[in-house]
C-alpha cells in the first residue's frame, strides 16, 4: 500500500469519526439556548431539568469532539507537509482564526456551563450557554471557509515555481467569501441543526414511548421539532444553491454526482441508480433532462459530462460519489417529510398518540448523521484528484519524510483508540439516557402527566 | 522590510507564536502536572478533589495548543510542515495521549466500580506524563537541530529522536510541570490533602532544580549554538539570571507557604525558560544539522507580509478577548475545591 492511499485513508477515517460530534454540538447548542431561555422566561422547573440533562449530554459529545478534532490540525503538518507549505499562507490563517475566535470561546465557557450552576447567576449561566453555542458555530464558519477555499480558491496568487510554489493571500475577504463559502456553510450549519435536533427528537420520542418524563419529553420534542422543521426546509434551499455552485465552479464533480459521462449533452437526474464505471453508463430511475433543468432552468442547455475533462482531471470513484450524493438527497427528503408530518399532527393535536411515528423518531437520529457523512464524502471525493481544486493534486500534497510503515502504525493506533472511544461513547450516552433528566423515585412532586391519563397507555 | 515598533513582521509573529506556546505551557502545564501526580493520591476523595481542581479549566487550557499550532501553521508554514512531518511518530503518540487524557477525565466518574476508576486513574496519570515528555522530546530535538534537506524534508531516522539530550529536556519538562501542578493544587486543597501536597511541592521542586541544573550543563555541552547569541550580546545574560532568581523565588515562597506567589513564580519560570530557548534559536526556528544553509529562519519560513499583518490584527483583537474570559472562568472557580453534584 502506498503512502498516498494510507494518508488519505487516515485523514478520511479521522475526519469521518470527528464529524459525528461537532454537528451534534452545534445543533444541540441551539436547542440548549432555547431550553434555557424558556427556563429563564417561565421559571418552570421542567425547563431547568431539561436544560441540565441536555448539558450533560452536550458535555459528553463536546469532549469527544475536542479530543478527536486536534488530530486533524496536526495531520495537515504530519501527513500533508507539501500541502501545508503550499497553502499555509491562506489555510493557516483560517485555522488560526478558528482557534482564537471560536474554539477558545466555547472551551472557555464550557466549564461554566457544566460546573457553574451553583457559582454564577442564572443569567450568567444563560450567557455562557449562548457563548458556547455561538463558539461552536464560529468554529464551523472558519473550518468550512478553509475547506471551501480548497474547493473554489479565490483571493490568492501563486508565488514561486515547482517545489517552491506557494499560494499567497491577495484579498482576505475574497478568500473568506470565496464562491462556495456561503452556500456550503449554510448547508453544513443546517445539517448540524438537523443532527442536534434529531438527537433531541429521538431521545424525547424514546421517553414518550416508555411513558417516562412525559410532560418534559413532549416539551423537548416540540423544541427539537421546531429546530428540525426549519432546518430541513432550509436545507432544500441551501442544497440547491450548493449544487448550483458546484455546477458552475466544479463541473467535473457535478458530473460525478449524476454519473453524467457524455461530454456535452442534456443531462437526466437520477433518483436511484448504479454507475458502471467500465462502460461509463448509469442504470436506474431518472427524471429525463432533470439535471439540465435544475442547473439551467430549461430543457435544452447541455451539461458538461465527465468525458469533457481530461482523464487525469476527473474523479475516479464516480459510483461512490454518485451513491453518497444520492443518499444525502434522499435523506434530506425523508427528513422534510418526517418533520412536516409531525408538525401537521402536532397542529391536529394527534402527534404524541401515534406510537408508530414515535418509534420512527426514536430511530431517526441516525438519518442526519448518515446524511452529513455521505454529503461530506461526495463533496470531498468528488473534488479528487485535486486537494486544492485545479491547483494542487492530492498525490503531490504528501509529506516526503513519512514512510508507509509510519502511516500504517498511526492508522492502526487511531483505529484501536477510536473503536474504543466509540464503544465508550455509546455506552455512556445510553447510560445518561437511561438515567433520564431526574430521579423519578426521589422527586414525585415533579409535574408530569399522570400515568392514568397518558393516551399511549390506552393503546 | 516593513517594521512595526522597530521589529519586522516575521519577528513579531515569532513573538506571537512563542507567546501562545508559552501560554499553553503555563496553563496546560499545571493541569498536566496535576495529572502526572494523580497516582500519588491514594484516597478516592483526594483523587476526586485533585481532578476537580482542573475539571472546569483543563479544556480551555488545551485550547492554547490549538491556537499555537494554528498560529505556527499560518505564520511559518514551512516550519509547521517540516517539524510535524519529521516528528511523525512522536506527534501521533502525542495526539493519542491527548485523547486518552481527555477521556480519562470524562469517563472516570461515570461508573462507581473500583477497577473502572483505577483504570482511568492510571490512564490519566500516564497520558499526562507522556504528553509532557513528548513535548519535551520535540523541544529537545528542536534545540539541538534536526537533519532537514534544502526542501525542509527530514532525512534522518525517526528513532534518532530518542537521544540523550532530548531525553534530558523531556524529563525536565515533566519535572517542571509536576512542580507547577503541585503548587497549583496547594491553592485548591485543604486539610490533610493540603498537608500532603506541601510535601509533594517540596519534592517536585527538588526534582525540578536537579533536572534544571543537568539540562543547563547539557545544553552548554550539546547545544553550543544556543549560547552564541548570549556571548555576542552580554546584556542578554540578564535573562538566565532572572530565570535563576525566579526558580529561587519558587523555593523561597514555598518555604514561606505563600503558594499563590510560588505559582506566579513558577508560571514566570515556565515562560522564561522558553524565552531563553527562543533567544538562542532566533533568527532560526529550525536548525538543520545537514547544512546551515538549510536552516529555517523566521524570514525564510514566514508567510507573506499581507497574511502576517492580517493575523497580527487577529492576535491583537483575539488574545485580549481570550485572556478576558479565561480570567473570568478562573475567577468563577477560584478558591478551594468543594465537591458537589456537578463534580467529576
XYZ file of C-alpha atoms in Angstrom, chain A residues 164-415:
252
model
C 8.723 26.236 -4.050
C 5.337 27.241 -5.447
C 3.032 28.648 -2.788
C -0.370 30.269 -2.732
C -0.267 33.683 -1.094
C -3.194 35.748 0.010
C -4.022 38.881 -2.008
C -7.510 39.654 -0.743
C -8.559 38.330 2.660
C -12.291 38.859 2.253
C -12.269 37.352 -1.226
C -10.645 34.299 0.360
C -13.237 34.141 3.145
C -16.171 34.734 0.818
C -14.863 32.529 -1.974
C -17.542 31.410 -4.418
C -18.630 28.370 -2.420
C -18.199 29.528 1.233
C -21.652 30.894 1.959
C -23.579 28.109 0.230
C -21.518 25.338 1.750
C -21.538 26.921 5.198
C -25.301 27.327 5.281
C -25.619 23.729 4.088
C -23.275 22.429 6.796
C -24.855 24.528 9.564
C -28.346 23.332 8.663
C -27.039 19.778 8.550
C -25.690 20.351 12.050
C -29.009 21.753 13.286
C -30.614 18.572 11.960
C -28.068 16.338 13.699
C -28.605 18.010 17.085
C -32.354 18.479 16.888
C -32.941 14.886 15.789
C -30.995 13.670 18.811
C -33.413 15.656 20.984
C -36.364 14.293 18.981
C -35.086 10.750 19.204
C -34.482 10.736 22.960
C -37.777 12.523 23.630
C -39.662 10.013 21.480
C -37.937 7.191 23.330
C -39.143 8.552 26.689
C -42.655 9.115 25.372
C -42.750 5.539 24.110
C -41.645 4.282 27.521
C -44.057 6.564 29.303
C -41.287 8.307 31.234
C -40.914 12.057 31.866
C -43.870 12.533 29.539
C -44.539 16.216 30.028
C -40.861 17.124 29.829
C -40.342 14.925 26.784
C -43.297 16.414 24.940
C -41.940 19.888 25.574
C -38.442 18.957 24.421
C -39.884 17.154 21.397
C -41.611 20.376 20.365
C -38.361 22.332 20.722
C -36.499 19.740 18.661
C -39.265 19.718 16.076
C -39.207 23.491 15.672
C -35.452 23.464 15.008
C -35.624 20.377 12.779
C -38.574 21.667 10.770
C -36.957 24.969 9.926
C -33.564 23.373 9.234
C -34.919 20.623 6.993
C -36.823 23.088 4.814
C -33.867 25.476 4.636
C -31.705 22.526 3.654
C -33.674 22.136 0.434
C -32.761 25.699 -0.459
C -29.101 25.566 0.639
C -28.669 22.196 -1.063
C -29.908 23.603 -4.326
C -27.641 26.632 -4.016
C -24.660 24.364 -3.295
C -25.394 22.186 -6.328
C -25.659 25.312 -8.496
C -22.267 26.410 -7.210
C -20.743 23.014 -7.944
C -22.163 23.171 -11.476
C -20.502 26.496 -12.031
C -17.156 26.050 -10.291
C -16.555 22.288 -10.120
C -18.336 20.859 -13.161
C -16.438 17.557 -13.016
C -17.778 16.982 -9.520
C -21.313 17.743 -10.624
C -20.970 15.276 -13.491
C -19.819 12.647 -10.990
C -22.792 13.399 -8.713
C -25.096 12.251 -11.524
C -22.765 9.818 -13.295
C -23.073 12.040 -16.365
C -20.392 10.979 -18.877
C -21.479 12.438 -22.258
C -19.149 15.336 -22.899
C -21.765 17.949 -23.735
C -25.300 16.658 -23.504
C -28.592 17.415 -21.862
C -28.493 15.502 -18.580
C -31.013 13.421 -16.674
C -31.411 13.485 -12.937
C -31.344 10.111 -11.218
C -33.472 9.232 -8.226
C -31.648 5.950 -7.750
C -29.077 4.291 -9.954
C -25.817 2.448 -10.380
C -22.804 3.707 -12.299
C -20.909 1.141 -14.317
C -17.529 2.846 -14.468
C -16.179 0.439 -17.115
C -18.904 1.024 -19.668
C -19.449 4.586 -18.386
C -23.187 4.024 -18.183
C -25.756 4.583 -15.477
C -28.770 2.352 -14.939
C -31.592 3.472 -12.697
C -34.704 5.592 -12.413
C -34.281 9.120 -13.650
C -36.156 12.307 -14.424
C -35.349 12.989 -18.088
C -33.459 16.236 -18.560
C -33.880 16.853 -14.822
C -30.303 17.920 -14.123
C -30.273 20.312 -17.031
C -33.462 21.891 -15.765
C -32.179 22.157 -12.209
C -28.981 23.869 -13.306
C -30.153 25.965 -16.254
C -33.933 26.198 -15.730
C -34.546 24.972 -19.285
C -34.585 21.600 -21.073
C -32.081 22.241 -23.825
C -28.812 23.640 -22.436
C -26.215 20.872 -22.262
C -24.334 19.993 -19.068
C -20.622 19.123 -19.218
C -20.106 15.408 -18.746
C -17.060 13.582 -17.360
C -15.663 12.889 -20.852
C -15.399 16.637 -21.323
C -12.485 16.579 -18.865
C -9.079 15.001 -19.350
C -8.891 11.600 -17.681
C -6.285 12.808 -15.189
C -8.502 15.704 -14.077
C -11.675 13.850 -13.185
C -12.685 11.923 -10.070
C -12.166 8.184 -10.373
C -14.614 6.906 -7.763
C -17.650 8.039 -9.758
C -20.061 5.430 -8.459
C -19.081 6.184 -4.864
C -19.689 9.900 -5.403
C -22.990 9.124 -7.156
C -24.253 6.859 -4.370
C -23.224 9.091 -1.464
C -24.677 12.171 -3.148
C -27.984 10.436 -3.830
C -28.172 9.075 -0.302
C -27.728 12.590 1.055
C -30.505 13.943 -1.154
C -32.839 11.055 -0.289
C -32.248 11.511 3.446
C -32.890 15.238 3.101
C -36.260 14.492 1.530
C -37.169 11.943 4.206
C -36.325 14.461 6.941
C -38.564 17.097 5.353
C -41.391 14.543 5.109
C -40.944 13.440 8.721
C -40.882 16.923 10.221
C -43.811 18.159 8.120
C -45.881 15.133 9.084
C -45.042 15.588 12.761
C -45.801 19.310 12.626
C -49.175 18.655 10.980
C -50.071 16.013 13.555
C -48.985 18.324 16.355
C -51.258 21.034 14.988
C -54.104 18.491 14.892
C -53.193 17.534 18.478
C -52.559 13.915 17.485
C -48.791 13.752 17.397
C -47.944 12.026 20.660
C -50.588 9.319 20.264
C -49.040 7.965 17.048
C -46.976 5.163 18.506
C -45.524 4.129 15.137
C -44.316 7.652 14.462
C -42.675 7.853 17.877
C -40.852 4.603 17.062
C -39.710 6.107 13.755
C -38.493 9.232 15.563
C -36.700 7.182 18.206
C -34.517 5.727 15.432
C -34.431 8.879 13.301
C -31.251 10.190 14.947
C -29.240 8.074 12.537
C -30.604 9.792 9.428
C -28.992 13.244 9.726
C -25.784 11.537 10.857
C -25.692 9.391 7.727
C -26.759 12.381 5.632
C -23.945 14.566 6.962
C -21.378 11.827 6.485
C -22.305 10.863 2.924
C -22.742 14.505 1.935
C -19.224 15.183 3.122
C -17.854 12.126 1.266
C -19.453 13.175 -2.009
C -18.099 16.716 -1.625
C -14.566 15.548 -0.814
C -14.212 12.519 -3.088
C -15.888 14.500 -5.871
C -13.083 17.069 -5.581
C -10.404 14.493 -6.445
C -7.815 14.286 -7.918
C -7.289 17.780 -6.556
C -6.601 18.694 -2.956
C -6.832 22.366 -3.944
C -9.165 22.413 -6.907
C -7.280 22.969 -10.156
C -4.072 23.962 -8.319
C -2.559 21.136 -6.311
C -3.042 17.414 -6.799
C -3.621 15.167 -3.797
C -0.725 12.959 -4.930
C 1.622 15.982 -4.797
C 0.484 17.141 -1.357
C 2.125 14.426 0.739
C 4.885 14.578 3.330
C 8.051 13.302 1.694
C 9.631 12.400 5.011
C 6.884 9.999 6.063
C 7.008 6.317 5.139
C 4.135 3.868 4.577
C 5.057 1.957 7.730
C 4.733 5.067 9.863
C 1.272 5.752 8.491
C 0.231 2.113 8.986
C 1.358 2.424 12.604
C -0.636 5.608 13.228
C -3.652 4.307 11.326
C -3.748 1.167 13.464
C -3.319 3.277 16.574
C -6.219 5.564 15.656
C -8.407 2.622 14.668
